[in-house]
Amino acid sequence: MQNFDVIVVGGGPAGYNSAEYAAHQGKKVLLVEKKSLGGTCLNVGCIPTKTFLYAGKMYHYASGAGEAYGVTAEGPVHVDQAAVVAKKDEVVKMLVQGVGSALRRSKVKVVNGTAKLGRMDGKLAVFVGDETYTAENLILATGSTPAVPPIEGVKEGMADGTVMTSDEILDMKEIPKKLLVVGGGVIGFEMAAYFQEVGAKVTVIEMLDKVLGGNDREVSELLQKELEKKGVTFHLSSGVKKLAGGVVTYEKDGRLQLAAYDKALMCVGRRANSQIEGLEELGVQTERGAIVTDEHMQTSVPHVYAIGDVNGKVMLAHVGYREGEVAVNHILGEDDTMSYDAISGVVYTSPEAAFVGLSEEQAKASGRNYEVKKVSINFSGRHVAENGLSNGICKLIVDKNKETLIGAALMSSYASEYIYALALMIDLQLPLRQVRRTIFPHPTVCEIIREALMN
């Protein structure tokens, strides 16, 4: 039996970051991971999908979009999907090795295996195979998995390979002629954008009356129109009833309709991996399948924490990073709490979309005295120089009483890179008069923030 100060269960972004951070603070740390370090984000999520989308962007320019800038390619341009997958695997392998190296440098002990929770000699305990490890503190970071809806034909389709989740599609080495995407959230949206770009005919079916979930409706609709221009077909307010023989049956406006597909991608959300052996016996409270936590990321059991997707709050890697830091700081006795007021989200299509804080709809529902400051992205010289005129916007939601930013939505090039500035303004509640006096570098796309504030 080995004793530690902190045991982390789960080696995804939330888990490995908290383990490394705790070790840097002088704690003796054990990390238990049953599959691969890096979790969903690094192995079958954030990083692999961005590799795909970058390949799609290069294909877009090589296949004719560069002509407007005098750049042409001789001969036919095609995408070798097997080579794209191979590049994705190379990137993943390199970054996973980097995570392992960082943990070794931090002197975190890593054990591969499935963890069972319990107690031993009055301490929290984790059992892995025949080994027993005890600790003063336990951090659960077991992540999430794609939800598989109970739709007729899905189980059979997954068995024969015609139906996939976001995990399996990243290993698909051919481009289907017709791809069906069930779910118009961020994951489904990005995969629709990539496969349409490289030659598939994509159909998206979404139950809600808009894409991209609870993100700002105006920007979500603008981005949907961009994909429609490229050939993606969207059926909103529609429910899938059956998948069989390459035909999907869905209901829209009270009528059953049909659409053909070669491959179908299920993107209807993710579920927390809270089915951890021993969790219930330990007394940890769950709600709707997720582990309940307080502002310190502590569960209903003292010294047991839950971070990342498993607590079901905001299933984003960068949120898991911060939750891990809050949990470790609480273990260290430092005053720190988790805030979800300025969480950025990005859709890595071309153009990109990014969101932070309240949407216009949420601001209205909250009853706040707010105003919208909005300007076309064409006021950014760099954006126009690199993309021409477009329908992108910078939309800011301002608290009129406090004269501070409470929300923002962008559709532009590099939106992912400058949304952080808006998140910082919300998090620190910076007076907008101070932001207006800040000198923005020129020419940059982020200058659009100043344009919007001065509008």
CSV table of C-alpha atoms in Angstrom, one decimal:
chain,number,residue,atom,x,y,z
A,1,MET,CA,0.0,0.0,0.0
A,2,GLN,CA,1.3,3.4,-1.0
A,3,ASN,CA,0.2,6.7,0.5
A,4,PHE,CA,-0.1,10.1,-1.4
A,5,ASP,CA,-1.3,13.6,-0.6
A,6,VAL,CA,-3.5,13.7,-3.7
A,7,ILE,CA,-4.8,11.0,-6.0
A,8,VAL,CA,-6.2,12.1,-9.4
A,9,VAL,CA,-8.5,9.6,-11.2
A,10,GLY,CA,-8.5,10.5,-14.9
A,11,GLY,CA,-5.7,11.7,-17.2
A,12,GLY,CA,-7.5,14.2,-19.4
A,13,PRO,CA,-6.9,17.9,-19.4
A,14,ALA,CA,-8.6,18.5,-16.1
A,15,GLY,CA,-6.8,15.5,-14.5
A,16,TYR,CA,-3.3,15.9,-15.8
A,17,ASN,CA,-3.3,19.6,-15.3
A,18,SER,CA,-4.4,19.4,-11.6
A,19,ALA,CA,-1.9,16.6,-10.9
A,20,GLU,CA,1.0,18.6,-12.3
A,21,TYR,CA,-0.2,21.7,-10.5
A,22,ALA,CA,-0.5,19.9,-7.2
A,23,ALA,CA,3.0,18.4,-7.6
A,24,HIS,CA,4.5,21.8,-8.3
A,25,GLN,CA,3.0,22.9,-5.0
A,26,GLY,CA,5.0,20.2,-3.2
A,27,LYS,CA,2.3,17.5,-3.0
A,28,LYS,CA,3.0,13.8,-3.5
A,29,VAL,CA,0.6,12.9,-6.4
A,30,LEU,CA,-0.7,9.8,-8.1
A,31,LEU,CA,-2.5,9.9,-11.4
A,32,VAL,CA,-4.6,6.9,-12.5
A,33,GLU,CA,-5.7,6.6,-16.1
A,34,LYS,CA,-7.4,3.6,-17.7
A,35,LYS,CA,-6.7,4.5,-21.3
A,36,SER,CA,-4.5,7.2,-22.8
A,37,LEU,CA,-3.1,10.3,-21.2
A,38,GLY,CA,-4.8,13.4,-22.7
A,39,GLY,CA,-8.3,12.1,-22.4
A,40,THR,CA,-11.0,13.0,-25.0
A,41,CYS,CA,-9.7,16.4,-25.8
A,42,LEU,CA,-6.2,15.3,-26.9
A,43,ASN,CA,-7.1,11.8,-28.3
A,44,VAL,CA,-10.6,12.1,-29.9
A,45,GLY,CA,-11.7,15.7,-29.4
A,46,CYS,CA,-10.2,19.2,-29.5
A,47,ILE,CA,-6.8,18.5,-31.1
A,48,PRO,CA,-7.8,15.8,-33.7
A,49,THR,CA,-10.7,17.8,-35.0
A,50,LYS,CA,-8.6,20.9,-35.4
A,51,THR,CA,-6.1,18.9,-37.4
A,52,PHE,CA,-9.0,17.9,-39.7
A,53,LEU,CA,-10.3,21.5,-40.0
A,54,TYR,CA,-6.8,22.8,-40.9
A,55,ALA,CA,-6.5,20.2,-43.6
A,56,GLY,CA,-9.9,21.4,-44.9
A,57,LYS,CA,-8.7,25.0,-44.9
A,58,MET,CA,-5.6,24.1,-46.9
A,59,TYR,CA,-7.8,22.2,-49.4
A,60,HIS,CA,-10.1,25.2,-49.7
A,61,TYR,CA,-7.3,27.5,-50.8
A,62,ALA,CA,-5.5,25.0,-53.0
A,63,SER,CA,-8.6,24.1,-54.8
A,64,GLY,CA,-9.4,27.6,-56.1
A,65,ALA,CA,-10.0,30.0,-53.2
A,66,GLY,CA,-6.5,31.3,-53.6
A,67,GLU,CA,-7.1,32.6,-57.2
A,68,ALA,CA,-8.4,35.9,-55.9
A,69,TYR,CA,-4.9,36.5,-54.5
A,70,GLY,CA,-3.1,35.4,-57.6
A,71,VAL,CA,-2.2,32.0,-56.2
A,72,THR,CA,-3.2,28.9,-58.3
A,73,ALA,CA,-2.3,25.3,-58.2
A,74,GLU,CA,-1.7,23.2,-61.4
A,75,GLY,CA,-3.5,19.9,-61.8
A,76,PRO,CA,-6.3,18.4,-59.7
A,77,VAL,CA,-6.3,19.0,-56.0
A,78,HIS,CA,-7.7,16.1,-53.8
A,79,VAL,CA,-7.8,15.1,-50.2
A,80,ASP,CA,-6.2,11.8,-49.1
A,81,GLN,CA,-8.4,11.2,-46.0
A,82,ALA,CA,-6.1,8.3,-44.9
A,83,ALA,CA,-3.2,10.7,-44.9
A,84,VAL,CA,-5.2,13.3,-43.0
A,85,VAL,CA,-6.0,10.6,-40.3
A,86,ALA,CA,-2.3,9.6,-40.3
A,87,LYS,CA,-1.3,13.3,-39.6
A,88,LYS,CA,-3.9,13.5,-36.9
A,89,ASP,CA,-2.4,10.4,-35.3
A,90,GLU,CA,1.1,11.9,-35.5
A,91,VAL,CA,0.0,15.1,-33.8
A,92,VAL,CA,-1.9,13.2,-31.1
A,93,LYS,CA,1.0,10.9,-30.4
A,94,MET,CA,3.4,13.8,-30.1
A,95,LEU,CA,1.2,15.8,-27.7
A,96,VAL,CA,0.3,12.7,-25.6
A,97,GLN,CA,4.1,12.0,-25.2
A,98,GLY,CA,4.5,15.7,-24.1
A,99,VAL,CA,1.9,15.3,-21.4
A,100,GLY,CA,3.6,12.1,-20.1
A,101,SER,CA,7.0,13.9,-20.1
A,102,ALA,CA,5.6,16.9,-18.2
A,103,LEU,CA,4.1,14.6,-15.5
A,104,ARG,CA,7.4,12.8,-15.2
A,105,ARG,CA,9.3,16.0,-14.8
A,106,SER,CA,6.8,17.0,-12.1
A,107,LYS,CA,7.4,13.7,-10.3
A,108,VAL,CA,3.7,12.6,-10.6
A,109,LYS,CA,3.4,8.8,-10.4
A,110,VAL,CA,1.2,7.6,-13.3
A,111,VAL,CA,-0.6,4.2,-13.1
A,112,ASN,CA,-2.6,2.7,-16.0
A,113,GLY,CA,-5.7,0.8,-15.0
A,114,THR,CA,-9.3,1.1,-13.8
A,115,ALA,CA,-9.8,2.8,-10.4
A,116,LYS,CA,-12.1,1.5,-7.7
A,117,LEU,CA,-12.9,3.9,-4.9
A,118,GLY,CA,-13.1,3.2,-1.2
A,119,ARG,CA,-11.5,3.7,2.2
A,120,MET,CA,-8.6,2.0,3.9
A,121,ASP,CA,-7.4,2.7,7.5
A,122,GLY,CA,-9.6,5.8,7.7
A,123,LYS,CA,-8.2,7.3,4.5
A,124,LEU,CA,-9.6,7.6,1.0
A,125,ALA,CA,-8.4,4.8,-1.1
A,126,VAL,CA,-8.1,3.9,-4.8
A,127,PHE,CA,-7.7,0.2,-5.8
A,128,VAL,CA,-6.1,-0.5,-9.2
A,129,GLY,CA,-5.8,-4.2,-9.9
A,130,ASP,CA,-4.0,-5.8,-6.9
A,131,GLU,CA,-2.6,-2.5,-5.8
A,132,THR,CA,-4.0,-0.2,-3.1
A,133,TYR,CA,-3.2,3.5,-2.9
A,134,THR,CA,-4.4,5.9,-0.1
A,135,ALA,CA,-4.5,9.7,0.1
A,136,GLU,CA,-5.7,12.6,2.1
A,137,ASN,CA,-7.5,14.0,-1.0
A,138,LEU,CA,-9.1,12.6,-4.1
A,139,ILE,CA,-9.8,14.4,-7.4
A,140,LEU,CA,-12.1,12.7,-9.8
A,141,ALA,CA,-11.6,13.8,-13.5
A,142,THR,CA,-13.0,10.8,-15.4
A,143,GLY,CA,-14.4,13.0,-18.2
A,144,SER,CA,-17.3,12.1,-20.5
A,145,THR,CA,-18.3,10.0,-23.5
A,146,PRO,CA,-20.5,10.6,-26.5
A,147,ALA,CA,-24.2,10.1,-25.8
A,148,VAL,CA,-25.8,7.5,-28.0
A,149,PRO,CA,-29.6,8.2,-28.5
A,150,PRO,CA,-32.1,5.4,-28.3
A,151,ILE,CA,-33.1,5.9,-31.9
A,152,GLU,CA,-34.3,2.8,-33.9
A,153,GLY,CA,-31.4,1.5,-36.0
A,154,VAL,CA,-28.6,3.3,-34.3
A,155,LYS,CA,-27.4,0.2,-32.4
A,156,GLU,CA,-27.4,-1.9,-35.5
A,157,GLY,CA,-25.7,0.9,-37.5
A,158,MET,CA,-22.9,1.2,-34.9
A,159,ALA,CA,-22.4,-2.5,-35.2
A,160,ASP,CA,-22.0,-2.5,-39.0
A,161,GLY,CA,-20.0,0.8,-39.1
A,162,THR,CA,-22.5,3.0,-40.9
A,163,VAL,CA,-23.3,4.9,-37.7
A,164,MET,CA,-20.5,6.6,-35.7
A,165,THR,CA,-19.9,8.9,-32.8
A,166,SER,CA,-17.4,11.7,-32.8
A,167,ASP,CA,-14.8,9.1,-31.5
A,168,GLU,CA,-15.0,6.8,-34.5
A,169,ILE,CA,-15.3,9.4,-37.3
A,170,LEU,CA,-11.8,10.6,-36.6
A,171,ASP,CA,-10.4,7.3,-37.7
A,172,MET,CA,-12.6,7.1,-40.9
A,173,LYS,CA,-10.1,6.9,-43.8
A,174,GLU,CA,-12.6,7.6,-46.6
A,175,ILE,CA,-14.8,10.6,-47.4
A,176,PRO,CA,-18.4,9.4,-47.6
A,177,LYS,CA,-20.5,10.7,-50.5
A,178,LYS,CA,-23.4,11.5,-48.2
A,179,LEU,CA,-22.8,12.2,-44.5
A,180,LEU,CA,-25.7,12.6,-42.1
A,181,VAL,CA,-25.0,14.6,-38.9
A,182,VAL,CA,-27.5,14.2,-36.1
A,183,GLY,CA,-27.1,17.2,-33.8
A,184,GLY,CA,-26.2,20.8,-34.7
A,185,GLY,CA,-24.0,21.5,-31.7
A,186,VAL,CA,-20.4,22.6,-31.9
A,187,ILE,CA,-19.0,19.1,-32.6
A,188,GLY,CA,-21.6,18.3,-35.3
A,189,PHE,CA,-21.1,21.7,-36.8
A,190,GLU,CA,-17.4,21.4,-37.1
A,191,MET,CA,-17.5,17.9,-38.6
A,192,ALA,CA,-20.2,19.1,-41.1
A,193,ALA,CA,-18.0,22.0,-42.1
A,194,TYR,CA,-14.9,19.7,-42.7
A,195,PHE,CA,-16.6,16.9,-44.6
A,196,GLN,CA,-18.6,19.3,-46.8
A,197,GLU,CA,-15.4,21.1,-47.6
A,198,VAL,CA,-13.5,18.0,-48.7
A,199,GLY,CA,-16.3,16.6,-50.9
A,200,ALA,CA,-19.1,15.0,-48.9
A,201,LYS,CA,-22.7,16.1,-49.2
A,202,VAL,CA,-23.7,16.8,-45.6
A,203,THR,CA,-27.1,16.9,-44.1
A,204,VAL,CA,-27.6,18.2,-40.5
A,205,ILE,CA,-30.7,17.3,-38.5
A,206,GLU,CA,-31.2,19.3,-35.3
A,207,MET,CA,-34.1,19.1,-32.8
A,208,LEU,CA,-33.9,22.7,-31.7
A,209,ASP,CA,-34.9,25.7,-33.9
A,210,LYS,CA,-31.3,26.9,-34.1
A,211,VAL,CA,-27.8,25.5,-34.3
A,212,LEU,CA,-24.9,25.8,-31.8
A,213,GLY,CA,-27.1,25.3,-28.6
A,214,GLY,CA,-27.4,28.2,-26.3
A,215,ASN,CA,-24.9,30.4,-28.1
A,216,ASP,CA,-26.0,33.8,-29.5
A,217,ARG,CA,-28.7,33.3,-32.0
A,218,GLU,CA,-27.7,36.0,-34.5
A,219,VAL,CA,-24.1,34.8,-34.9
A,220,SER,CA,-25.2,31.1,-34.9
A,221,GLU,CA,-27.6,31.8,-37.8
A,222,LEU,CA,-24.9,33.8,-39.7
A,223,LEU,CA,-22.5,30.9,-39.4
A,224,GLN,CA,-25.2,28.4,-40.5
A,225,LYS,CA,-25.7,30.5,-43.6
A,226,GLU,CA,-22.0,30.3,-44.3
A,227,LEU,CA,-22.2,26.5,-44.3
A,228,GLU,CA,-25.4,26.6,-46.4
A,229,LYS,CA,-23.5,28.6,-49.0
A,230,LYS,CA,-21.0,25.7,-49.2
A,231,GLY,CA,-23.7,23.2,-49.7
A,232,VAL,CA,-24.6,21.9,-46.2
A,233,THR,CA,-28.4,21.2,-45.8
A,234,PHE,CA,-29.9,21.9,-42.4
A,235,HIS,CA,-33.2,20.6,-41.0
A,236,LEU,CA,-34.0,22.4,-37.8
A,237,SER,CA,-36.9,21.6,-35.4
A,238,SER,CA,-36.6,18.1,-36.6
A,239,GLY,CA,-36.5,14.8,-34.7
A,240,VAL,CA,-34.8,11.6,-36.0
A,241,LYS,CA,-37.1,8.6,-35.8
A,242,LYS,CA,-35.2,5.8,-37.5
A,243,LEU,CA,-32.0,4.9,-39.3
A,244,ALA,CA,-32.0,1.9,-41.7
A,245,GLY,CA,-30.6,0.9,-45.0
A,246,GLY,CA,-28.9,4.2,-45.6
A,247,VAL,CA,-32.1,6.2,-45.1
A,248,VAL,CA,-33.0,8.4,-42.2
A,249,THR,CA,-36.6,9.0,-41.2
A,250,TYR,CA,-37.2,12.3,-39.4
A,251,GLU,CA,-40.2,14.3,-38.3
A,252,LYS,CA,-40.5,18.0,-39.2
A,253,ASP,CA,-43.7,20.1,-38.8
A,254,GLY,CA,-45.6,16.9,-37.9
A,255,ARG,CA,-44.7,15.1,-41.1
A,256,LEU,CA,-42.3,12.2,-41.6
A,257,GLN,CA,-39.6,12.8,-44.2
A,258,LEU,CA,-36.7,10.8,-45.6
A,259,ALA,CA,-33.0,11.6,-46.5
A,260,ALA,CA,-30.3,9.3,-47.8
A,261,TYR,CA,-26.8,8.8,-46.2
A,262,ASP,CA,-23.8,6.6,-46.5
A,263,LYS,CA,-22.5,7.3,-43.0
A,264,ALA,CA,-24.2,8.8,-40.0
A,265,LEU,CA,-22.6,10.8,-37.2
A,266,MET,CA,-24.3,11.0,-33.8
A,267,CYS,CA,-23.6,14.3,-32.1
A,268,VAL,CA,-26.4,14.7,-29.6
A,269,GLY,CA,-24.2,15.6,-26.6
A,270,ARG,CA,-22.0,13.9,-24.1
A,271,ARG,CA,-22.7,12.1,-20.8
A,272,ALA,CA,-20.5,12.3,-17.7
A,273,ASN,CA,-18.4,9.3,-16.8
A,274,SER,CA,-19.7,9.1,-13.2
A,275,GLN,CA,-20.2,5.3,-13.2
A,276,ILE,CA,-17.1,4.9,-11.1
A,277,GLU,CA,-17.0,1.7,-9.0
A,278,GLY,CA,-17.2,2.6,-5.3
A,279,LEU,CA,-18.5,6.2,-5.9
A,280,GLU,CA,-21.9,5.5,-4.4
A,281,GLU,CA,-20.5,3.6,-1.4
A,282,LEU,CA,-18.2,6.5,-0.8
A,283,GLY,CA,-21.3,8.7,-0.4
A,284,VAL,CA,-20.6,11.0,-3.4
A,285,GLN,CA,-23.8,12.7,-4.6
A,286,THR,CA,-24.8,12.7,-8.2
A,287,GLU,CA,-27.5,14.5,-10.1
A,288,ARG,CA,-28.7,13.6,-13.6
A,289,GLY,CA,-25.7,11.5,-14.1
A,290,ALA,CA,-23.1,14.1,-13.1
A,291,ILE,CA,-21.2,14.5,-9.8
A,292,VAL,CA,-22.4,17.5,-7.7
A,293,THR,CA,-19.8,20.0,-6.7
A,294,ASP,CA,-19.6,23.3,-4.8
A,295,GLU,CA,-17.7,26.5,-5.7
A,296,HIS,CA,-14.5,24.8,-4.5
A,297,MET,CA,-15.1,21.8,-6.8
A,298,GLN,CA,-15.6,19.7,-3.6
A,299,THR,CA,-18.3,17.0,-3.7
A,300,SER,CA,-20.7,16.0,-0.9
A,301,VAL,CA,-17.8,14.1,0.7
A,302,PRO,CA,-15.0,16.2,2.3
A,303,HIS,CA,-11.7,16.0,0.5
A,304,VAL,CA,-13.2,14.4,-2.6
A,305,TYR,CA,-13.3,16.7,-5.6
A,306,ALA,CA,-14.8,16.4,-9.1
A,307,ILE,CA,-13.5,18.5,-12.0
A,308,GLY,CA,-13.9,18.6,-15.8
A,309,ASP,CA,-16.8,16.9,-17.7
A,310,VAL,CA,-17.7,14.5,-14.9
A,311,ASN,CA,-19.4,17.3,-12.9
A,312,GLY,CA,-21.5,18.2,-16.0
A,313,LYS,CA,-21.2,21.9,-15.5
A,314,VAL,CA,-19.4,23.1,-18.7
A,315,MET,CA,-17.8,20.4,-20.8
A,316,LEU,CA,-14.8,22.3,-22.2
A,317,ALA,CA,-11.2,21.4,-21.6
A,318,HIS,CA,-10.2,24.9,-20.6
A,319,VAL,CA,-12.9,24.9,-17.9
A,320,GLY,CA,-11.5,21.7,-16.6
A,321,TYR,CA,-8.0,23.3,-16.3
A,322,ARG,CA,-9.4,26.0,-14.1
A,323,GLU,CA,-11.6,23.7,-12.0
A,324,GLY,CA,-8.5,21.6,-11.3
A,325,GLU,CA,-6.6,24.7,-10.1
A,326,VAL,CA,-9.5,25.7,-7.8
A,327,ALA,CA,-9.7,22.2,-6.3
A,328,VAL,CA,-5.9,22.1,-5.7
A,329,ASN,CA,-6.0,25.6,-4.2
A,330,HIS,CA,-8.7,24.4,-1.8
A,331,ILE,CA,-6.6,21.5,-0.8
A,332,LEU,CA,-3.7,23.9,-0.1
A,333,GLY,CA,-6.0,26.1,2.0
A,334,GLU,CA,-6.0,29.0,-0.4
A,335,ASP,CA,-9.0,31.2,-0.9
A,336,ASP,CA,-10.2,30.4,-4.4
A,337,THR,CA,-13.6,29.8,-6.0
A,338,MET,CA,-14.8,28.8,-9.4
A,339,SER,CA,-16.7,31.3,-11.6
A,340,TYR,CA,-18.5,30.4,-14.8
A,341,ASP,CA,-19.3,34.0,-15.8
A,342,ALA,CA,-16.6,34.4,-18.5
A,343,ILE,CA,-16.3,31.0,-20.2
A,344,SER,CA,-15.2,31.3,-23.8
A,345,GLY,CA,-16.4,28.9,-26.5
A,346,VAL,CA,-15.2,28.6,-30.1
A,347,VAL,CA,-16.4,27.1,-33.3
A,348,TYR,CA,-13.3,26.4,-35.4
A,349,THR,CA,-15.0,26.7,-38.8
A,350,SER,CA,-14.0,29.1,-41.5
A,351,PRO,CA,-14.9,31.8,-40.6
A,352,GLU,CA,-14.6,31.1,-36.9
A,353,ALA,CA,-17.2,32.0,-34.3
A,354,ALA,CA,-16.5,32.7,-30.6
A,355,PHE,CA,-18.8,33.4,-27.7
A,356,VAL,CA,-18.3,34.5,-24.1
A,357,GLY,CA,-20.5,35.6,-21.2
A,358,LEU,CA,-24.2,36.3,-21.8
A,359,SER,CA,-25.9,36.0,-25.2
A,360,GLU,CA,-28.4,38.8,-26.2
A,361,GLU,CA,-31.2,36.3,-25.4
A,362,GLN,CA,-29.8,35.6,-22.0
A,363,ALA,CA,-29.2,39.2,-21.2
A,364,LYS,CA,-32.9,40.0,-22.1
A,365,ALA,CA,-34.2,37.1,-20.0
A,366,SER,CA,-32.1,38.3,-17.0
A,367,GLY,CA,-34.0,41.6,-16.9
A,368,ARG,CA,-30.7,43.6,-17.0
A,369,ASN,CA,-30.5,47.1,-18.4
A,370,TYR,CA,-28.3,46.3,-21.4
A,371,GLU,CA,-27.5,47.5,-24.8
A,372,VAL,CA,-26.0,45.8,-27.9
A,373,LYS,CA,-23.0,47.3,-29.6
A,374,LYS,CA,-22.4,45.7,-33.0
A,375,VAL,CA,-20.3,46.4,-36.0
A,376,SER,CA,-19.5,44.5,-39.2
A,377,ILE,CA,-16.2,42.7,-39.3
A,378,ASN,CA,-15.5,44.6,-42.6
A,379,PHE,CA,-14.4,47.5,-40.4
A,380,SER,CA,-11.2,45.4,-39.7
A,381,GLY,CA,-8.7,46.2,-42.4
A,382,ARG,CA,-6.8,43.0,-41.9
A,383,HIS,CA,-9.9,40.8,-42.1
A,384,VAL,CA,-10.8,42.4,-45.4
A,385,ALA,CA,-7.2,42.2,-46.7
A,386,GLU,CA,-7.2,38.4,-46.1
A,387,ASN,CA,-10.8,37.5,-46.7
A,388,GLY,CA,-12.5,40.2,-48.7
A,389,LEU,CA,-15.9,41.5,-47.6
A,390,SER,CA,-17.9,39.1,-45.5
A,391,ASN,CA,-21.0,38.9,-43.2
A,392,GLY,CA,-19.0,38.6,-40.0
A,393,ILE,CA,-19.7,40.7,-37.0
A,394,CYS,CA,-18.5,41.7,-33.6
A,395,LYS,CA,-21.4,41.9,-31.1
A,396,LEU,CA,-20.9,43.2,-27.6
A,397,ILE,CA,-23.5,43.0,-24.8
A,398,VAL,CA,-23.0,45.9,-22.3
A,399,ASP,CA,-24.5,46.5,-18.9
A,400,LYS,CA,-25.7,50.1,-19.2
A,401,ASN,CA,-25.8,50.7,-15.5
A,402,LYS,CA,-22.2,49.6,-14.8
A,403,GLU,CA,-20.8,50.4,-18.3
A,404,THR,CA,-19.1,47.0,-18.3
A,405,LEU,CA,-19.1,44.1,-20.8
A,406,ILE,CA,-21.3,41.1,-19.9
A,407,GLY,CA,-21.2,39.2,-23.2
A,408,ALA,CA,-19.8,39.0,-26.7
A,409,ALA,CA,-20.2,37.0,-29.9
A,410,LEU,CA,-17.9,37.1,-32.9
A,411,MET,CA,-17.8,35.7,-36.4
A,412,SER,CA,-14.5,36.5,-38.1
A,413,SER,CA,-11.1,35.2,-38.9
A,414,TYR,CA,-9.0,34.7,-35.7
A,415,ALA,CA,-12.0,34.9,-33.5
A,416,SER,CA,-10.6,32.1,-31.4
A,417,GLU,CA,-7.4,34.2,-30.7
A,418,TYR,CA,-9.0,37.4,-29.5
A,419,ILE,CA,-12.1,36.2,-27.7
A,420,TYR,CA,-9.8,36.0,-24.6
A,421,ALA,CA,-9.5,39.8,-24.5
A,422,LEU,CA,-13.3,40.0,-24.2
A,423,ALA,CA,-13.3,37.3,-21.6
A,424,LEU,CA,-10.8,39.3,-19.6
A,425,MET,CA,-13.0,42.4,-19.8
A,426,ILE,CA,-15.9,40.4,-18.4
A,427,ASP,CA,-14.0,38.6,-15.7
A,428,LEU,CA,-12.3,41.8,-14.4
A,429,GLN,CA,-15.3,44.0,-15.0
A,430,LEU,CA,-13.1,46.5,-16.7
A,431,PRO,CA,-14.8,49.9,-17.2
A,432,LEU,CA,-15.4,50.3,-21.0
A,433,ARG,CA,-14.1,53.9,-20.9
A,434,GLN,CA,-10.7,52.4,-19.9
A,435,VAL,CA,-10.9,49.8,-22.7
A,436,ARG,CA,-11.7,52.5,-25.3
A,437,ARG,CA,-8.5,54.3,-24.3
A,438,THR,CA,-6.4,51.2,-24.8
A,439,ILE,CA,-4.3,51.3,-27.9
A,440,PHE,CA,-5.0,48.3,-30.2
A,441,PRO,CA,-2.3,47.2,-32.6
A,442,HIS,CA,-2.9,47.9,-36.3
A,443,PRO,CA,-3.7,46.2,-38.5
A,444,THR,CA,-5.3,43.4,-36.5
A,445,VAL,CA,-8.7,41.8,-36.4
A,446,CYS,CA,-9.0,42.5,-32.7
A,447,GLU,CA,-9.2,46.2,-33.5
A,448,ILE,CA,-12.9,45.4,-34.2
A,449,ILE,CA,-13.4,45.5,-30.4
A,450,ARG,CA,-12.6,49.2,-30.3
A,451,GLU,CA,-14.7,49.8,-33.4
A,452,ALA,CA,-17.7,48.2,-31.7
A,453,LEU,CA,-17.2,50.1,-28.4
A,454,MET,CA,-16.9,53.4,-30.3
A,455,ASN,CA,-19.9,52.7,-32.5
